[in-house]
XYZ file of C-alpha atoms in Angstrom:
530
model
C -30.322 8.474 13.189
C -28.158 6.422 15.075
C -28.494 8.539 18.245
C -31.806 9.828 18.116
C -33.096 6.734 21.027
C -31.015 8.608 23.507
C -32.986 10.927 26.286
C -32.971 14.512 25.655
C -30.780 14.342 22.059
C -32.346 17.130 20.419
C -30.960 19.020 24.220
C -27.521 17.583 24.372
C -26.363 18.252 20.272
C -28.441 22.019 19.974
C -24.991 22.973 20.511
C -23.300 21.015 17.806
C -26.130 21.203 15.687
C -26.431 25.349 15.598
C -22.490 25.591 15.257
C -22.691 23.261 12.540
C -25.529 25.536 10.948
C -23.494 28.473 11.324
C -20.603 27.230 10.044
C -21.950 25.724 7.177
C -24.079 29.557 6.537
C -20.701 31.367 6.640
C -18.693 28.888 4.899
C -21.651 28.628 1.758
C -21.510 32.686 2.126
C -17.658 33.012 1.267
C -18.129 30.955 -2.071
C -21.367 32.274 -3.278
C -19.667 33.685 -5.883
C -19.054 30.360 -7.108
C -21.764 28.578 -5.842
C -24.344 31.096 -7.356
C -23.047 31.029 -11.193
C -22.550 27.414 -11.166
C -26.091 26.820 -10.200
C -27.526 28.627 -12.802
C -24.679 27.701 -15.315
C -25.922 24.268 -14.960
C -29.699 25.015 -15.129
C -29.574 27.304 -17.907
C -29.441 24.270 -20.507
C -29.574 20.781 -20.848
C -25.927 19.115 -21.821
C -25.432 17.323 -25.232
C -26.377 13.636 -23.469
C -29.379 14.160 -22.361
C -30.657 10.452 -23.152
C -32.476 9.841 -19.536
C -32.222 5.927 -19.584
C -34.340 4.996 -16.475
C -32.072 1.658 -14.887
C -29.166 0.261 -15.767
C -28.629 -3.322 -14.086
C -25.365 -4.389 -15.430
C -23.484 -4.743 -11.990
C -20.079 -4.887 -13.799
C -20.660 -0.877 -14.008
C -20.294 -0.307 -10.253
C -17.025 -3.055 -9.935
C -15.200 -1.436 -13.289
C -13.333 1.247 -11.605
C -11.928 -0.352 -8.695
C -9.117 -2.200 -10.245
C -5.096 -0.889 -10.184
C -4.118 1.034 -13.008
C -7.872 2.791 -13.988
C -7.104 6.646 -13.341
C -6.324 6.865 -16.669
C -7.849 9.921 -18.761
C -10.305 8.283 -20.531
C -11.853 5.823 -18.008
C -13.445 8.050 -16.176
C -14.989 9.885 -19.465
C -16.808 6.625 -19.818
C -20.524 6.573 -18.561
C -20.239 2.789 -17.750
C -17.372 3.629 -15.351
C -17.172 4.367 -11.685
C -13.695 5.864 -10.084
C -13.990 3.722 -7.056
C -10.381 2.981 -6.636
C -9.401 3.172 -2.981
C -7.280 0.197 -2.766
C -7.782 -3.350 -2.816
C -7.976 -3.727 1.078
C -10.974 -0.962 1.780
C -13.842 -3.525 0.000
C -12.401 -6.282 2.379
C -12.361 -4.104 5.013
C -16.122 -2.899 4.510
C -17.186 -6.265 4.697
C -15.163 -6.311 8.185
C -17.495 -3.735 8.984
C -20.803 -5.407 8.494
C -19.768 -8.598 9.776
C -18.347 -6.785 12.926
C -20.520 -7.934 16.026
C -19.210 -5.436 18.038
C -20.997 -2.331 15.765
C -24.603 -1.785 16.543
C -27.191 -3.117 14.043
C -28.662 0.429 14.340
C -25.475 1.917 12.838
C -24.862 -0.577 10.077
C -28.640 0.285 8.859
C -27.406 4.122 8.335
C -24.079 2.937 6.654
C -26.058 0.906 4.426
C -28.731 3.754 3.533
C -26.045 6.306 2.671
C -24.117 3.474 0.620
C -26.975 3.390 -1.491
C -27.664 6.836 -1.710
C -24.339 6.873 -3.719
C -24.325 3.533 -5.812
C -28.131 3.377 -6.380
C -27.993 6.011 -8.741
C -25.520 4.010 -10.808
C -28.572 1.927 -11.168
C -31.488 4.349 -11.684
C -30.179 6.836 -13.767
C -32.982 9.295 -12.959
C -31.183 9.494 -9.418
C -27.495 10.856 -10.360
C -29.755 12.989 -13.152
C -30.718 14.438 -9.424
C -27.401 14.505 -8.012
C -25.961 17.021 -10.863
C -28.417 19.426 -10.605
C -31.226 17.991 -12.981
C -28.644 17.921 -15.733
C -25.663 15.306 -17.365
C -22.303 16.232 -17.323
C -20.318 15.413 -20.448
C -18.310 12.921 -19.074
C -17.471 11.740 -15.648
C -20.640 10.947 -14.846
C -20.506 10.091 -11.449
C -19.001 13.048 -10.260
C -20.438 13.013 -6.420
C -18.776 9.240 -5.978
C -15.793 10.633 -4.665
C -17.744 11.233 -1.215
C -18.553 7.532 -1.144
C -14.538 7.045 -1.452
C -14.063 9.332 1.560
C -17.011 7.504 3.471
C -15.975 4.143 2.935
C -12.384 5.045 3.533
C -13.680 6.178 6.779
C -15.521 2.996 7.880
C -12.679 0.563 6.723
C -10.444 3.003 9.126
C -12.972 1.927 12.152
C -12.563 -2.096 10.624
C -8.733 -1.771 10.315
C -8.399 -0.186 14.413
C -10.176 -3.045 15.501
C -10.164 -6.123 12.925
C -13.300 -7.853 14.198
C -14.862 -9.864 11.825
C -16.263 -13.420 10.353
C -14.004 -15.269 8.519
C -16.138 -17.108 5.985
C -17.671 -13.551 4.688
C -13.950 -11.837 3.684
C -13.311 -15.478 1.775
C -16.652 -15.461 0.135
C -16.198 -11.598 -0.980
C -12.653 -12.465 -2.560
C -14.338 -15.569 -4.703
C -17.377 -12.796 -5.474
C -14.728 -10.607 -6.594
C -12.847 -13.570 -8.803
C -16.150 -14.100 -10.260
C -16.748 -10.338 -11.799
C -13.140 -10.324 -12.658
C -13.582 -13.023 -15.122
C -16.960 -11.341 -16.371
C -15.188 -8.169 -17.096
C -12.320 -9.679 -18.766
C -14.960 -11.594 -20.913
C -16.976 -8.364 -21.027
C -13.999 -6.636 -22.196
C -13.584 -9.030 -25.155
C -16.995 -8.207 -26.478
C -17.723 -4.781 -25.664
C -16.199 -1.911 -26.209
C -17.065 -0.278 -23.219
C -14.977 -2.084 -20.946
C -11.935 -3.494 -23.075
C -10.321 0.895 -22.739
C -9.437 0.422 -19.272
C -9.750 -3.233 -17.910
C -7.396 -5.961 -19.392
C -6.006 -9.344 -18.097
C -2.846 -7.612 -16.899
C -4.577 -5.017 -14.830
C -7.025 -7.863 -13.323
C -4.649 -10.130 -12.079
C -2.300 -7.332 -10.205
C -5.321 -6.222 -8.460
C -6.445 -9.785 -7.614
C -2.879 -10.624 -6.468
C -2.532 -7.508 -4.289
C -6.081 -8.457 -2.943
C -5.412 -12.062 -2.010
C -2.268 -10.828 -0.362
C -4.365 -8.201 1.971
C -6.912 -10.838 2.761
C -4.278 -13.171 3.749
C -2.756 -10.307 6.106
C -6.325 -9.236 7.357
C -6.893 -12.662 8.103
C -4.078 -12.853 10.201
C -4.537 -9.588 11.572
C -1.000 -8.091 10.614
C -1.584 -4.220 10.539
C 1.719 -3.195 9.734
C 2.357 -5.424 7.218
C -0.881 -4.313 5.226
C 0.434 -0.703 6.054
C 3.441 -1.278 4.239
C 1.777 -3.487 0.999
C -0.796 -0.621 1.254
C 1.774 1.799 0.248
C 3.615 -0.356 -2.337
C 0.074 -1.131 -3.967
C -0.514 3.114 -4.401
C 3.110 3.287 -5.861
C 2.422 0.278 -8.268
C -1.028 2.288 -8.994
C 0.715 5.582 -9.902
C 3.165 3.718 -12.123
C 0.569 1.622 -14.023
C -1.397 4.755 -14.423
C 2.075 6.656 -15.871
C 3.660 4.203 -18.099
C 0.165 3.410 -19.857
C -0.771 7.293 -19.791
C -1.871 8.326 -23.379
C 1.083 10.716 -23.365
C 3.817 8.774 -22.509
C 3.405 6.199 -26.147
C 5.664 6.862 -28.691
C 3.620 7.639 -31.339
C 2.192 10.556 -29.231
C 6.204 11.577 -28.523
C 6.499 12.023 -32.373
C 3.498 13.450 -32.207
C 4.294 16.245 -30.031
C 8.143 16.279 -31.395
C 6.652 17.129 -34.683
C 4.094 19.944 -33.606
C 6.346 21.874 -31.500
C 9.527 21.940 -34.028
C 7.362 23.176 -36.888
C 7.984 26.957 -37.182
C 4.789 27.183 -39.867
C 2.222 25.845 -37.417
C 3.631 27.966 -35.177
C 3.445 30.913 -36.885
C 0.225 30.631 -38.943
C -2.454 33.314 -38.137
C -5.327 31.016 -40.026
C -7.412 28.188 -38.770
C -5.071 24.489 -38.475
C -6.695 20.861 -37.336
C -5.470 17.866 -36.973
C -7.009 14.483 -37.015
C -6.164 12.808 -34.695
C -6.149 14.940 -32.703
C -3.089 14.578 -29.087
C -6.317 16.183 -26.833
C -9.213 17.151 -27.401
C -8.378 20.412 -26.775
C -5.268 20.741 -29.229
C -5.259 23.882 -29.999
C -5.304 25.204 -26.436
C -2.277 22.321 -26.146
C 0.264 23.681 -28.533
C -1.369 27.148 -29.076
C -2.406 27.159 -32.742
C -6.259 28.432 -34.234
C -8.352 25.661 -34.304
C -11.963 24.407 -33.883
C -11.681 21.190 -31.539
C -12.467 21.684 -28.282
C -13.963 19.907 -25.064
C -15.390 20.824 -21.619
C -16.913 18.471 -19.168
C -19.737 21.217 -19.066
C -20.093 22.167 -22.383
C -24.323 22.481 -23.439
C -26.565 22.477 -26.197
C -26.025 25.858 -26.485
C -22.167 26.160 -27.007
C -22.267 24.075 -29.562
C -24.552 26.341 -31.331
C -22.523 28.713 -30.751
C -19.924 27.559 -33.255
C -22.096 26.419 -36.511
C -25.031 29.241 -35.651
C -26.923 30.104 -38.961
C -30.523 32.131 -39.204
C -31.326 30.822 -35.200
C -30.365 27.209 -36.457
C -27.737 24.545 -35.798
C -25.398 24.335 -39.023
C -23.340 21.552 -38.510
C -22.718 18.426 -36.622
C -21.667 18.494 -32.839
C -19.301 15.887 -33.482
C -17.168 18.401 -35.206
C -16.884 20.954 -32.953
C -15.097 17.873 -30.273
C -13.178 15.720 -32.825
C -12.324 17.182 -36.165
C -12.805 14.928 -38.958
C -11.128 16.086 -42.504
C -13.658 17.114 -44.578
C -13.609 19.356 -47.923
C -17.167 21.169 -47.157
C -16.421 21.718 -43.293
C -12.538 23.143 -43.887
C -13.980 25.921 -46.995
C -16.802 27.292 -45.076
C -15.515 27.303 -41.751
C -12.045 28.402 -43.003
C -9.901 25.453 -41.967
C -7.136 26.319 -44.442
C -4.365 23.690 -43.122
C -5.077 20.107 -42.034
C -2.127 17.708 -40.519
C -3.914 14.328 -40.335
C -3.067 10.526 -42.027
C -5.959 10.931 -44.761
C -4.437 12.719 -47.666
C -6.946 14.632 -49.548
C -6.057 14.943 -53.042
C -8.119 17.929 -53.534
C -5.597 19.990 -51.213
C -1.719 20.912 -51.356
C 0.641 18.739 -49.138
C 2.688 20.899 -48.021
C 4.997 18.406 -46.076
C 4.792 14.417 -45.477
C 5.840 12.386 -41.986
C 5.353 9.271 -40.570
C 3.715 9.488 -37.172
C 0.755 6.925 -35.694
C 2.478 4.095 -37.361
C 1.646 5.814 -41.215
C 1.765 8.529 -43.045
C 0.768 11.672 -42.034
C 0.322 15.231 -44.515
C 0.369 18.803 -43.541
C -2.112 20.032 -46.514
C -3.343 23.105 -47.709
C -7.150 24.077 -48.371
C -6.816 27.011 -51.191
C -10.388 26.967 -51.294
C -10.718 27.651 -47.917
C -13.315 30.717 -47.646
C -11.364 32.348 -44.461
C -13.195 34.049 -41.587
C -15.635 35.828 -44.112
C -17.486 35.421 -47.390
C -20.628 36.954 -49.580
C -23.521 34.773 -50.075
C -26.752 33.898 -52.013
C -29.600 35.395 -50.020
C -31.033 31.836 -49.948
C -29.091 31.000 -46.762
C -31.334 33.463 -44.405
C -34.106 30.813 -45.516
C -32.547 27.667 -44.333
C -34.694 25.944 -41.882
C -33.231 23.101 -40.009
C -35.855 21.266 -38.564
C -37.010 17.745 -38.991
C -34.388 17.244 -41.762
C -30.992 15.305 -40.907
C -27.376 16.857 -40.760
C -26.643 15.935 -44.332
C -29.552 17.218 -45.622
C -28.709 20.799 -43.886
C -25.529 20.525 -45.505
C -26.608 19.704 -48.724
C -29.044 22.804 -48.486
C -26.410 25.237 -47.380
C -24.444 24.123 -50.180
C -27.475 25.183 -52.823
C -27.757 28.396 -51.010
C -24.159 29.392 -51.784
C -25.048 29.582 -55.410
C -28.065 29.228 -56.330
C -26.793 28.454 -60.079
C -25.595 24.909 -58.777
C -27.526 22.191 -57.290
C -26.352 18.611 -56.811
C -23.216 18.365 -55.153
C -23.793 15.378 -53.606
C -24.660 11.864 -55.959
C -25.681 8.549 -54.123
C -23.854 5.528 -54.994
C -25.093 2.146 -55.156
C -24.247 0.398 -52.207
C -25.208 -3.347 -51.603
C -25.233 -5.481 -48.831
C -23.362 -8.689 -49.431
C -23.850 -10.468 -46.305
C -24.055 -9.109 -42.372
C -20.124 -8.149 -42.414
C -19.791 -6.881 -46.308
C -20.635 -3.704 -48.029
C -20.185 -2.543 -51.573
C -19.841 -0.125 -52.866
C -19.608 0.897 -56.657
C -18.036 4.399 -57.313
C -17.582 3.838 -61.279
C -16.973 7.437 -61.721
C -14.105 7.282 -59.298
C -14.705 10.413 -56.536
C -12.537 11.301 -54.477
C -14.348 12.101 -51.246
C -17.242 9.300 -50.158
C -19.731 9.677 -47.335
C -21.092 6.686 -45.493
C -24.287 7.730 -43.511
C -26.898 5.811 -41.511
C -30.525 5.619 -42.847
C -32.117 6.004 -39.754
C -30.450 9.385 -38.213
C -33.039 12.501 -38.368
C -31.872 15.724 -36.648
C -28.928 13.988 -35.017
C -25.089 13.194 -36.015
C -25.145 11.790 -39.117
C -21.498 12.045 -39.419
C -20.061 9.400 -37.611
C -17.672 6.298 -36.639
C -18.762 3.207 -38.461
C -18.402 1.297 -34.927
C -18.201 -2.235 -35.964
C -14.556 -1.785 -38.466
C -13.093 1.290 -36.460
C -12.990 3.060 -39.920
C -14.213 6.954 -40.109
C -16.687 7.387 -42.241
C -15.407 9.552 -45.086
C -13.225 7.735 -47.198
C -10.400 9.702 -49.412
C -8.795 8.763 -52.753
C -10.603 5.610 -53.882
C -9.976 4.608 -57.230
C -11.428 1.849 -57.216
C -14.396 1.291 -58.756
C -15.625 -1.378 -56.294
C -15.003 -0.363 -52.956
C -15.253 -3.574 -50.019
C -16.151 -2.290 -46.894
C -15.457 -5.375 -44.515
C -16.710 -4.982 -40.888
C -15.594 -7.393 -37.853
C -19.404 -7.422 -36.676
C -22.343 -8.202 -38.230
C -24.174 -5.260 -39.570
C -26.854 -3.690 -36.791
C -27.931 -0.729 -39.153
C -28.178 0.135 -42.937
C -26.019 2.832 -44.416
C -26.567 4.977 -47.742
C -23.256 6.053 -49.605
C -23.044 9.452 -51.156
C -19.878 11.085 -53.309
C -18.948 14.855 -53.087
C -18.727 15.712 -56.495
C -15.416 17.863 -55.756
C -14.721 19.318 -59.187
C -18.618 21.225 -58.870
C -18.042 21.829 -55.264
C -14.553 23.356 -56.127
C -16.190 25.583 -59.192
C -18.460 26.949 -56.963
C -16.590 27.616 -54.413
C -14.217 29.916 -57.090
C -17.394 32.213 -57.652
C -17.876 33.146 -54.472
C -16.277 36.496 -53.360
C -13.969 36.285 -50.507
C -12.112 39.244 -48.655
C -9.303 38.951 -46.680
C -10.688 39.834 -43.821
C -8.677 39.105 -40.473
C -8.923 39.182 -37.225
C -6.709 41.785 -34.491
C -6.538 41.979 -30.819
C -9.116 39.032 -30.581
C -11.921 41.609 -30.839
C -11.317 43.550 -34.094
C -11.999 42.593 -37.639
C -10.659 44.069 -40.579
C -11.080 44.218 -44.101
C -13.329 45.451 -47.208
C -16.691 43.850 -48.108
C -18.958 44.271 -50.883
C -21.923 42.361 -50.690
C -22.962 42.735 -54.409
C -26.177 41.869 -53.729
C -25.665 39.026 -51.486
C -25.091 38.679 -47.793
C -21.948 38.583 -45.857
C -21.372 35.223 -43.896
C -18.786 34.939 -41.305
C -17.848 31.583 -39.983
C -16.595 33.444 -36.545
C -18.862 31.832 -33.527
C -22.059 33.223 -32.655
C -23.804 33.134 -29.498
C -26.625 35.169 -28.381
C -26.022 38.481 -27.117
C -22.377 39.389 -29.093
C -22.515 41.696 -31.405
C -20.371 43.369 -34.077
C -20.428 46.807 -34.828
C-alpha cells in the first residue's frame, strides 16, 4: 500500500513477491501436519463460551495488560484482559511515530489500519470470533495480539533510531495514561474482573518507570533508556515471580503435603481435591482424578466425561474445578477427597492445616467405583429443557426406582438485598443453593457476591444466615440432600470390584440381575469396549 504510487511496482517486487509465495507454499507444506488437524480440531465444535457478545466499549480492556507485573497465570485467562506488555517506553514511542514529520502520511495510514485490525476486535467481538477460526478459545482470548506486540515493537524501533517527535503529544499521552490508571484502580475496587491482576502497587511502578522514559525520550538519551529498559524487564520478571501463584506459602504446604503422602501416592482409585494447586492436579502430582483444563477443550469433551443415553449428565463446572459433593464422588467413584469442607457423611482419614484452615483427607465408602448395576430407568433419561439439578435428581430416581425424593426444598427468605435465610429445622447435612433462573446450564455454582461455594456442609443450625457483601442480583432456591435415603440407596445397589489394567483393560465379574451395567469411565463417540 505504501508503495503501490511508484512506476512499474507490480515489475520491480514480482521478484520479492513470487519468492515470498514460494516460501510461504513450502514453509505451510512442512507443517501441514499440524496445520491440517488444528484446522479441523477447531471447526469440529464450538468451545464451552460460545456467548457471541457483539461490542464491548469498555476501553480499560485494551489498557489492562500493559502494566509491570501482569504475566501472571491467570491474567491472561481473563476475557477482559489483553497481554500487551512490551514495556512502558514502546506506547511513548508509538506516539513518536505518528507525531514524526519526517514519516510519510501515506505510511502512518497503513500503520494505523493494521493497528486496528488487531485492537478492533477487542471491541467487536464478532471480529476476534474471526480471528480464531470462527470459534472461542477457553481462555486467552486474544491469542493473535502477540503479532501486534511484534509490530509495534517494530515501529517504536524506527521512533527510538531517530527520536523525532512533538513534544506536547508524549506529555499529553502520559496524563491519558494517569487518567486510565486511576479508572482501573477504581475499576479494580468494584469489579472483579480487574482487581486479579491490577493493584495500586503494580500501577504506580509502571507509572514511575514511564515518567522516567518520557523524561529520557524527552531528552533524547538512548543509552540511558537502554539501560532503564533492561532494569524495567528484570523488575517485570521479579514482580511476575514473587507474586506467582506457586511461590505463596500456603501453596508450599500445599505441595509439601501432597508429595510426602505415601497413600495418595499409592492409591489406584479416583482422589480430588478442592482447591485444587492447578487445574490440572492430577496431571501435577500424578494421582486419578477428574479435574482437568485445556485452553481448547469443546462442548464435546466435556461430554465425554458425564455421557449418559447420548445426553450430558452432569455439570461442566465439575469436570474443571471439583467441588465436594456426596452424589458426584458415589457415582463417579471419587472415593477420597482432600479439601477444607469436612463432610460428615465420609471417613477422615487424616486432618492438616493448609490455606489458612483445616483441611481433611476423607473417605467415600459409598463410593460406587468405576462400575455399577442399574434400574433400567436410566436408558430413559432425557436431558433436555430441564436444568442440571433436575437431571440429577432424575438419575438419582433411576438408580432405584423404590426411592424417590432425595432432595427436600427448604424455606429460604429474603431478608433484605444482602441477607438470606435459611431454615433447615431438620438439621441436613449437605445444602444446595441454586439460582431460579438457570435452565440447561450450570446450576452448580459460586454464589459471586460472598465468595462462598454453594454447597454448604455440617450445619446444625436450624437458621442458617447467608450474608452477602452485594446486594442480591438474582433469587436462589435452597434444597437439602437427604443423606441418610441417599446413603440407603446407595447400599442396594450392586457394585463389583471392577478395576482398571494397562489403561485399556477392565476386569472384574458383573451380574446385571436384571438391570444394566453403568460405568462412570468417559465416553466419547467412537470407543468401544469389547
Amino acid at each position: 500500500y505504501t508503495e503501490f504510487n511508484e512506476k512499474n511496482f507490480i515489475k520491480k517486487k514480482i521478484k520479492n513477491i513470487t519468492r515470498f509465495l514460494i516460501t510461504t507454499f513450502f514453509i505451510g507444506g512442512l507443517i501441514f501436519f499440524i496445520l491440517i488437524p488444528t484446522f479441523m480440531e477447531s471447526r469440529n465444535f464450538s468451545r464451552v463460551n460460545n456467548n457471541l457478545h457483539l461490542l464491548n466499549f469498555n476501553f480499560l480492556d485494551l489498557f489492562s495488560g500493559s502494566y509491570i507485573g501482569f504475566g501472571l497465570t491467570n491474567n491472561p485467562l481473563n476475557e477482559h484482559s489483553i497481554l500487551s506488555y512490551c514495556g512502558t517506553i514502546i506506547m511513548p514511542l508509538l506516539i513518536a511515530y505518528f507525531s514524526n514529520n519526517h514519516i510519510e502520511k501515506r505510511k502512518k495510514k497503513a500503520v494505523f489500519i493494521v493497528l486496528m485490525i488487531f485492537y478492533l476486535p477487542v471491541i467487536i467481538k464478532p471480529l476476534s470470533y474471526i480471528w480464531h477460526l470462527f470459534t472461542f478459545p477457553q481462555g486467552f482470548n486474544y491469542r493473535y495480539i502477540f503479532l501486534s506486540n511484534i509490530f509495534v515493537i517494530s515501529l517504536s524501533i524506527k521512533s527510538f533510531n531517530e527520536l523525532k517527535f512533538k513534544k506536547q503529544y508524549i506529555i499529553l499521552f502520559f496524563f491519558i495514561y494517569l487518567i486510565v490508571s486511576c479508572s482501573l484502580f477504581y475499576a479494580s475496587s468494584k469489579v472483579p474482573v480487574y482487581y486479579l491482576y491490577i493493584n495500586l502497587k503494580t500501577i504506580i511502578i509502571t507509572l514511575i518507570f514511564m515518567a522516567i522514559n518520557i523524561i529520557l525520550l524527552l531528552k533524547k538519551k538512548r543509552n540511558t533508556m537502554l539501560v532503564l529498559l533492561v532494569i524495567e524487564l528484570i523488575v517485570n520478571l521479579s514482580t511476575i515471580y514473587y507474586r506467582s501463584y506457586y511461590k505463596t506459602s500456603d501453596n508450599s504446604e500445599f505441595i509439601n503435603y501432597v508429595e510426602s503422602n505415601e497413600f495418595l501416592k499409592s492409591e489406584k482409585h479416583r482422589i480430588e481435591f478442592s482447591p485444587l494447586f492447578t487445574s490440572n492436579n492430577s496431571l501435577y502430582f500424578n494421582y486419578y482424578g477428574v479435574s482437568q483444563f485445556l485452553s481448547s477443550s469443546n462442548k464435546n469433551s466435556i461430554n465425554s466425561y458425564y455421557y449418559l443415553n447420548g445426553n450430558n449428565v452432569i455439570a461442566a463446572n465439575y469436570i474443571y474445578y471439583y467441588q465436594k459433593n456426596t452424589i458426584i464422588d458415589t457415582l463417579f467413584g471419587i472415593k477420597y477427597s482432600f479439601t477444607n469442607l469436612e463432610n460428615n457423611n465420609y471417613k477422615t482419614l487424616d486432618k492438616t492445616y493448609i490455606y489458612d484452615s483445616d483441611a481433611y483427607l476423607q473417605e467415600n465408602n459409598y463410593s460406587l467405583g468405576f462400575g455399577y448395576v442399574v434400574s433400567e430407568d436410566m436408558k430413559y433419561i432425557n436431558y433436555n429443557k430441564i436444568s442440571n439439578f433436575e437431571f440429577v435428581n432424575r438419575i438419582l430416581d433411576s438408580l432405584n426406582n423404590k426411592e424417590k425424593k432425595y432432595f427436600i426444598e427448604l424455606k429460604a427468605k429474603k431478608i433484605d438485598d444482602k441477607t438470606y435465610k435459611i431454615y433447615n429445622t431438620n438439621n441436613y447435612n449437605e445444602i444446595y443453593i441454586l439460582t431460579n433462573n438457570t435452565i440447561n446450564n450450570i446450576d452448580y455454582k459460586y454464589i459471586y457476591d460472598s465468595g462462598e461455594y454453594n454447597i454448604l456442609y455440617n450445619q446444625y443450625d436450624k437458621i442458617i444466615d447467608l450474608n452477602f457483601e452485594n446486594k442480591i442480583k438474582e433469587d436462589y432456591k435452597v434444597y437439602a440432600l437427604n443423606s441418610e435415603k441417599f446413603i440407603n440407596t446407595v447400599k442396594k445397589i450392586p457394585r463389583y470390584n471392577i478395576s482398571i489394567n494397562n489403561n485399556n483393560k477392565m476386569e472384574g465379574t458383573i451380574d446385571s440381575n436384571g438391570g444394566i451395567f453403568m460405568t462412570s469411565i468417559p465416553y466419547e463417540k467412537g470407543w468401544k469396549i469389547y
